[in-house]
Amino acid sequence: MLIIMKTGATPAEIENVSRMIRDRGMVPHPIPGSTRTAIGITGNPPDLDPTEFELLPGVIQAIRVSKPYKLVSRETKPDDTIVRIGSKGVEIGGKKLVVMAGPCSVENRDQIHAAAEAVSRAGAKVLRGGAYKPRTSPYSFQGLEEEGLRLLAEAGEKHGLATVTEVINEASADLAEDYADMLQIGARNMQNFALLKRLGRSRKPILLKRGMSATLEELLMCAEYLLAGGNYGVVLCERGVRTFADHTRNTFDVSIIPAVKKVSHLPILGDPSHGTGIRDMVPAMARAAIAAGADGLMVEVHPDPKRALSDGAQSLYPEQFRELMGPLGIIAGALGRTL
Ligand code: PEP
Ligand code: MN
């Protein structure tokens, strides 16, 4: 259920509606917009009667939300959400596109500093790097854990970049919250509901990657867990899905970008690195994502991809990353956005 307040409804009227929702054992989520405030209700019984809310002062209407997701829905919040990352003024979801870049894994100090310097010089605003790696094989590099978090934070600080890193369970989330500006939920953990509940209570913004066989609705329901838990700083990420196609690692589903924009107010990034798995295809799919309306990109860049401990085949050389950024600015400009 969604309660739409009148334009100009007073804080006391909004609190009065919220109190009535709480008194009945449900949870109110007031969502201020540019023209009016909406109050989402979670934990409501299916037969809750909208008319009783419509009699309260300041309320225009109470509507049953037609989709299973509520708080992430554009019906609830017509304005695009802007998510703030760290303290360096990075915002995702506005006119300015944001590029996150860096190696798949943090491997050592020299590697992460070289990557940070290269991506920062080329115009990236967020440094990525995994310290906890969910790998297909137990014999593959699993990440430097806390040491990796520390090196990522140090490199970000030195090069003026915000940081994002993947967490895989509650323990890694507890640690990463102290080191990183944004926490990533990987494709393999998109539906790890215990992790979603933990990060719903986090004060850090979340980058939620689409599971490799997740539908749009499944992705949005996972985002709904985060918002329902109280964390409204959520950015989605398309990273390719499993299909019969075998010319790429995954099939980069560009069409989910306008589909998300239609039904949700949350920002969405494209990750053409995991989306293709092949370095030489990354620039074309990066351009496609921006042209389709993505709010930015996540791109893997490694100072020496041939020796990378993970995802070397899809990691760009620093020079390739620099070349990629130019055309992106032109495409952004054609769409009334900036890079
Ligand atoms: C990653 O970002 O390095 C990663 C493991 O991504 P995904 O979860 O999309 O596979
Ligand atoms: Mn990777």
Coordinates of C-alpha atoms and ligand atoms in Angstrom, one line a residue:
M1 CA 0.0 0.0 0.0
L2 CA 1.2 3.5 -0.8
I3 CA -0.2 6.7 0.8
I4 CA 0.1 9.8 -1.4
M5 CA 0.2 13.0 0.6
K6 CA -1.0 16.3 -0.7
T7 CA 1.5 18.8 -2.1
G8 CA 2.2 21.0 1.0
A9 CA 1.2 18.4 3.5
T10 CA 2.8 19.3 6.9
P11 CA 5.4 17.3 8.7
A12 CA 2.7 16.8 11.5
E13 CA 0.3 15.3 9.0
I14 CA 3.0 13.0 7.6
E15 CA 3.9 11.9 11.1
N16 CA 0.2 11.4 12.0
V17 CA -0.1 8.9 9.1
S18 CA 3.2 7.2 10.0
R19 CA 2.0 6.8 13.6
M20 CA -1.3 5.2 12.6
I21 CA 0.7 2.8 10.4
R22 CA 3.0 1.9 13.3
D23 CA 0.1 1.6 15.8
R24 CA -1.2 -1.2 13.6
G25 CA 2.1 -3.1 13.6
M26 CA 3.1 -2.1 10.1
V27 CA 6.2 -0.2 9.0
P28 CA 5.9 3.3 7.4
H29 CA 8.5 4.5 4.8
P30 CA 8.1 8.2 4.1
I31 CA 9.6 9.0 0.8
P32 CA 9.9 12.8 0.0
G33 CA 9.6 13.7 -3.7
S34 CA 10.0 17.0 -5.6
T35 CA 6.2 17.6 -5.6
R36 CA 4.8 15.4 -2.8
T37 CA 5.7 12.9 -0.1
A38 CA 4.6 9.3 -0.4
I39 CA 4.5 6.9 2.5
G40 CA 5.1 3.2 1.6
I41 CA 3.8 0.6 3.9
T42 CA 5.5 -2.7 4.4
G43 CA 4.3 -5.6 6.6
N44 CA 0.7 -4.9 5.7
P45 CA -1.9 -7.6 5.5
P46 CA -3.3 -8.2 1.9
D47 CA -6.8 -7.0 2.9
L48 CA -5.7 -3.7 4.4
D49 CA -8.5 -1.2 3.5
P50 CA -7.2 2.0 1.7
T51 CA -10.2 4.1 2.5
E52 CA -9.4 4.5 6.2
F53 CA -6.1 6.3 5.3
E54 CA -7.8 8.5 2.8
L55 CA -9.8 10.1 5.6
L56 CA -6.7 11.4 7.4
P57 CA -5.7 15.0 7.1
G58 CA -3.1 15.7 4.3
V59 CA -3.8 12.5 2.4
I60 CA -4.8 12.6 -1.3
Q61 CA -5.1 8.9 -1.9
A62 CA -4.1 5.4 -0.7
I63 CA -3.3 3.0 -3.5
R64 CA -2.6 -0.7 -3.7
V65 CA 0.7 -1.1 -5.4
S66 CA 0.2 -3.2 -8.5
K67 CA 3.7 -4.8 -8.4
P68 CA 5.3 -7.1 -5.8
Y69 CA 8.0 -4.5 -5.2
K70 CA 6.9 -1.2 -3.6
L71 CA 9.7 0.9 -2.2
V72 CA 11.9 0.6 -5.4
S73 CA 9.0 1.3 -7.6
R74 CA 8.4 4.5 -9.6
E75 CA 4.8 4.5 -8.5
T76 CA 6.2 5.1 -5.0
K77 CA 8.8 7.7 -6.0
P78 CA 8.5 9.3 -9.4
D79 CA 11.8 11.2 -9.1
D80 CA 15.1 9.4 -9.9
T81 CA 17.1 8.5 -6.8
I82 CA 20.6 10.0 -6.4
V83 CA 23.0 7.9 -4.4
R84 CA 25.9 9.6 -2.7
I85 CA 29.1 7.6 -2.4
G86 CA 31.8 8.6 0.2
S87 CA 32.7 12.1 1.1
K88 CA 34.3 13.3 -2.2
G89 CA 31.0 14.4 -3.8
V90 CA 30.4 11.4 -6.0
E91 CA 26.7 11.0 -6.9
I92 CA 25.1 8.3 -9.0
G93 CA 21.8 8.8 -10.7
G94 CA 21.9 12.5 -11.6
K95 CA 22.9 14.1 -14.9
K96 CA 26.6 13.3 -14.4
L97 CA 27.6 9.7 -15.2
V98 CA 30.0 7.9 -12.9
V99 CA 32.6 5.4 -13.9
M100 CA 33.9 2.9 -11.4
A101 CA 37.1 1.2 -12.5
G102 CA 39.9 -0.9 -11.2
P103 CA 41.2 -4.5 -11.0
C104 CA 38.9 -7.5 -10.4
S105 CA 41.0 -8.3 -7.3
V106 CA 43.3 -6.3 -5.1
E107 CA 46.5 -8.3 -5.5
N108 CA 49.2 -6.1 -3.8
R109 CA 50.1 -2.5 -3.0
D110 CA 51.9 -1.7 -6.3
Q111 CA 49.1 -3.2 -8.4
I112 CA 46.2 -1.3 -6.7
H113 CA 48.1 2.0 -6.6
A114 CA 49.1 1.7 -10.3
A115 CA 45.4 0.9 -11.2
A116 CA 44.1 3.8 -9.1
E117 CA 46.5 6.2 -10.6
A118 CA 45.6 5.1 -14.2
V119 CA 41.8 5.2 -13.7
S120 CA 41.8 8.4 -11.8
R121 CA 43.8 10.1 -14.5
A122 CA 41.4 8.9 -17.2
G123 CA 38.4 10.3 -15.3
A124 CA 37.0 7.5 -13.1
K125 CA 35.6 8.6 -9.8
V126 CA 35.3 5.3 -7.9
L127 CA 38.0 2.7 -7.5
R128 CA 36.9 -0.9 -7.5
G129 CA 38.8 -3.9 -6.3
G130 CA 37.8 -7.2 -4.7
A131 CA 39.2 -8.4 -1.4
Y132 CA 36.8 -11.3 -1.0
K133 CA 36.5 -13.2 -4.3
P134 CA 33.7 -15.7 -4.8
R135 CA 35.5 -18.0 -7.3
T136 CA 34.2 -20.9 -9.3
S137 CA 37.2 -23.0 -8.2
P138 CA 38.3 -23.4 -4.6
Y139 CA 41.9 -23.4 -5.9
S140 CA 41.6 -20.0 -7.5
F141 CA 42.8 -16.8 -5.8
Q142 CA 40.3 -16.0 -3.0
G143 CA 41.3 -12.4 -2.2
L144 CA 43.5 -10.7 0.3
E145 CA 40.6 -10.1 2.7
E146 CA 41.3 -7.4 5.3
E147 CA 44.7 -6.5 3.9
G148 CA 43.0 -6.0 0.5
L149 CA 40.4 -3.7 2.1
R150 CA 43.2 -1.7 3.7
L151 CA 45.2 -1.4 0.4
L152 CA 42.0 -0.4 -1.5
A153 CA 41.2 2.3 1.0
E154 CA 44.8 3.6 0.9
A155 CA 44.9 3.7 -2.9
G156 CA 41.5 5.4 -3.1
E157 CA 42.6 8.0 -0.6
K158 CA 45.9 8.7 -2.3
H159 CA 44.3 9.2 -5.7
G160 CA 41.1 11.0 -4.7
L161 CA 38.8 8.2 -5.5
A162 CA 35.8 6.8 -3.6
T163 CA 35.9 3.0 -3.2
V164 CA 33.6 0.0 -3.8
T165 CA 34.3 -3.6 -2.9
E166 CA 32.4 -6.9 -2.8
V167 CA 31.2 -8.5 0.5
I168 CA 30.2 -12.1 0.6
N169 CA 28.9 -12.7 4.1
E170 CA 28.2 -10.9 7.4
A171 CA 31.8 -11.0 8.6
S172 CA 33.2 -9.4 5.4
A173 CA 30.4 -6.8 5.5
D174 CA 31.4 -5.9 9.1
L175 CA 35.0 -5.3 8.0
A176 CA 34.3 -3.7 4.6
E177 CA 32.0 -1.1 6.2
D178 CA 35.0 0.3 8.0
Y179 CA 37.2 0.6 4.9
A180 CA 35.1 1.1 1.8
D181 CA 32.6 3.9 0.6
M182 CA 30.3 1.4 -1.1
L183 CA 29.6 -2.3 -0.7
Q184 CA 29.0 -4.6 -3.6
I185 CA 26.7 -7.6 -3.6
G186 CA 28.0 -9.9 -6.4
A187 CA 25.9 -11.8 -9.0
R188 CA 26.4 -15.0 -7.1
N189 CA 25.0 -13.5 -3.9
M190 CA 22.1 -11.4 -5.4
Q191 CA 19.6 -13.7 -3.6
N192 CA 21.6 -14.3 -0.5
F193 CA 18.8 -13.0 1.7
A194 CA 20.7 -13.1 5.0
L195 CA 23.3 -10.8 3.3
L196 CA 20.6 -8.5 1.9
K197 CA 19.1 -8.2 5.4
R198 CA 22.5 -7.4 6.9
L199 CA 23.2 -4.7 4.3
G200 CA 19.7 -3.3 4.6
R201 CA 20.9 -2.2 8.1
S202 CA 24.2 -0.8 6.7
R203 CA 25.0 2.9 6.6
K204 CA 27.0 2.4 3.4
P205 CA 25.4 2.5 -0.1
I206 CA 25.1 -0.8 -1.9
L207 CA 25.9 -1.8 -5.5
L208 CA 23.6 -4.7 -6.2
K209 CA 24.7 -6.8 -9.2
R210 CA 22.1 -8.8 -11.2
G211 CA 22.3 -12.5 -10.7
M212 CA 23.4 -14.4 -13.8
S213 CA 19.9 -15.8 -14.4
A214 CA 17.8 -13.2 -12.6
T215 CA 14.7 -11.6 -14.1
L216 CA 14.1 -7.9 -13.8
E217 CA 11.5 -8.6 -11.0
E218 CA 13.9 -10.8 -9.1
L219 CA 16.6 -8.1 -9.2
L220 CA 14.1 -5.5 -8.0
M221 CA 12.8 -7.7 -5.2
C222 CA 16.4 -8.1 -3.9
A223 CA 16.8 -4.3 -4.0
E224 CA 13.4 -4.1 -2.1
Y225 CA 15.0 -6.1 0.7
L226 CA 17.7 -3.4 1.1
L227 CA 15.2 -0.5 1.1
A228 CA 12.7 -2.4 3.3
G229 CA 15.6 -2.8 5.8
G230 CA 16.2 0.9 5.8
N231 CA 19.0 1.4 3.3
Y232 CA 17.8 3.6 0.5
G233 CA 21.3 4.0 -1.1
V234 CA 21.0 1.3 -3.7
V235 CA 22.5 1.2 -7.2
L236 CA 21.7 -1.7 -9.5
C237 CA 24.2 -3.2 -12.0
E238 CA 23.7 -5.2 -15.2
R239 CA 26.6 -7.6 -15.6
G240 CA 25.4 -10.0 -18.2
V241 CA 23.3 -13.1 -18.0
R242 CA 23.6 -16.8 -19.0
T243 CA 22.3 -17.6 -22.4
F244 CA 23.0 -20.2 -25.2
A245 CA 25.4 -17.7 -26.8
D246 CA 29.0 -18.8 -26.5
H247 CA 30.9 -15.9 -28.3
T248 CA 31.0 -14.1 -24.9
R249 CA 31.3 -15.1 -21.2
N250 CA 27.8 -13.7 -20.5
T251 CA 25.2 -12.0 -22.6
F252 CA 25.2 -8.3 -21.8
D253 CA 21.5 -7.4 -21.5
V254 CA 21.4 -3.8 -22.5
S255 CA 17.7 -3.8 -22.6
I256 CA 17.3 -4.2 -18.9
I257 CA 18.6 -0.6 -18.5
P258 CA 15.5 1.2 -20.0
A259 CA 13.3 -1.6 -18.5
V260 CA 14.6 -0.7 -15.0
K261 CA 14.3 3.1 -15.7
K262 CA 10.6 2.6 -16.6
V263 CA 9.5 0.8 -13.4
S264 CA 12.1 1.9 -10.8
H265 CA 13.6 5.2 -9.5
L266 CA 16.9 3.4 -8.6
P267 CA 20.1 4.2 -10.7
I268 CA 21.6 1.4 -12.8
L269 CA 25.2 0.9 -14.0
G270 CA 26.5 -1.3 -16.8
D271 CA 29.4 -3.7 -16.3
P272 CA 30.6 -4.6 -19.8
S273 CA 33.6 -6.4 -18.4
H274 CA 31.7 -9.3 -16.8
G275 CA 29.0 -8.7 -19.4
T276 CA 31.3 -9.9 -22.2
G277 CA 34.4 -11.5 -20.6
I278 CA 36.5 -10.3 -23.5
R279 CA 38.7 -7.2 -23.3
D280 CA 38.2 -6.1 -26.9
M281 CA 34.4 -6.2 -26.7
V282 CA 34.3 -4.0 -23.5
P283 CA 34.4 -0.6 -25.2
A284 CA 31.5 -1.3 -27.6
M285 CA 29.3 -2.6 -24.8
A286 CA 30.3 0.3 -22.6
R287 CA 29.1 2.8 -25.2
A288 CA 25.9 0.8 -25.7
A289 CA 25.1 0.9 -21.9
I290 CA 25.5 4.7 -21.8
A291 CA 23.5 5.1 -25.0
A292 CA 20.7 3.0 -23.4
G293 CA 20.5 5.3 -20.4
A294 CA 22.8 3.8 -17.8
D295 CA 23.9 6.1 -15.0
G296 CA 27.5 5.0 -15.3
L297 CA 29.8 2.0 -15.7
M298 CA 31.8 -0.5 -13.8
V299 CA 34.9 -1.5 -15.8
E300 CA 37.8 -3.8 -14.9
V301 CA 41.2 -2.2 -15.5
H302 CA 44.5 -3.9 -14.6
P303 CA 48.1 -2.4 -14.9
D304 CA 49.2 -5.8 -16.3
P305 CA 46.2 -7.9 -17.3
K306 CA 48.2 -10.9 -18.6
R307 CA 49.4 -11.5 -15.0
A308 CA 46.1 -10.7 -13.2
L309 CA 45.0 -13.2 -10.6
S310 CA 41.4 -13.0 -11.7
D311 CA 39.5 -11.9 -14.8
G312 CA 42.6 -10.9 -16.8
A313 CA 41.0 -11.7 -20.1
Q314 CA 38.3 -9.1 -19.6
S315 CA 40.5 -6.4 -17.9
L316 CA 41.5 -3.4 -20.0
Y317 CA 45.0 -2.1 -20.3
P318 CA 45.2 1.4 -18.7
E319 CA 45.7 2.8 -22.2
Q320 CA 42.5 1.1 -23.5
F321 CA 40.6 2.6 -20.6
R322 CA 41.8 6.1 -21.4
E323 CA 40.7 5.6 -25.0
L324 CA 37.3 4.3 -23.9
M325 CA 36.5 7.4 -21.9
G326 CA 36.6 9.9 -24.8
P327 CA 33.6 8.6 -26.9
L328 CA 31.6 8.1 -23.7
G329 CA 31.6 11.8 -23.0
I330 CA 30.3 12.4 -26.6
I331 CA 27.5 9.9 -26.2
A332 CA 26.6 11.4 -22.7
G333 CA 26.5 14.8 -24.3
A334 CA 24.1 13.7 -27.0
L335 CA 21.7 12.5 -24.2
G336 CA 22.0 15.8 -22.2
R337 CA 24.3 14.2 -19.7
T338 CA 28.0 14.7 -18.8
L339 CA 30.8 12.4 -17.8
Ligands
PEP1 C1 33.3 -8.6 -9.8 O1 32.8 -7.5 -9.8 O2 34.6 -8.8 -9.9 C2 32.4 -9.8 -9.8 C3 32.8 -11.0 -9.3 O3 31.3 -9.6 -10.4 P1 30.0 -10.5 -10.6 O4 29.5 -10.7 -9.2 O5 29.1 -9.6 -11.5 O6 30.4 -11.8 -11.3
MN2 MN 35.8 -9.7 -11.8

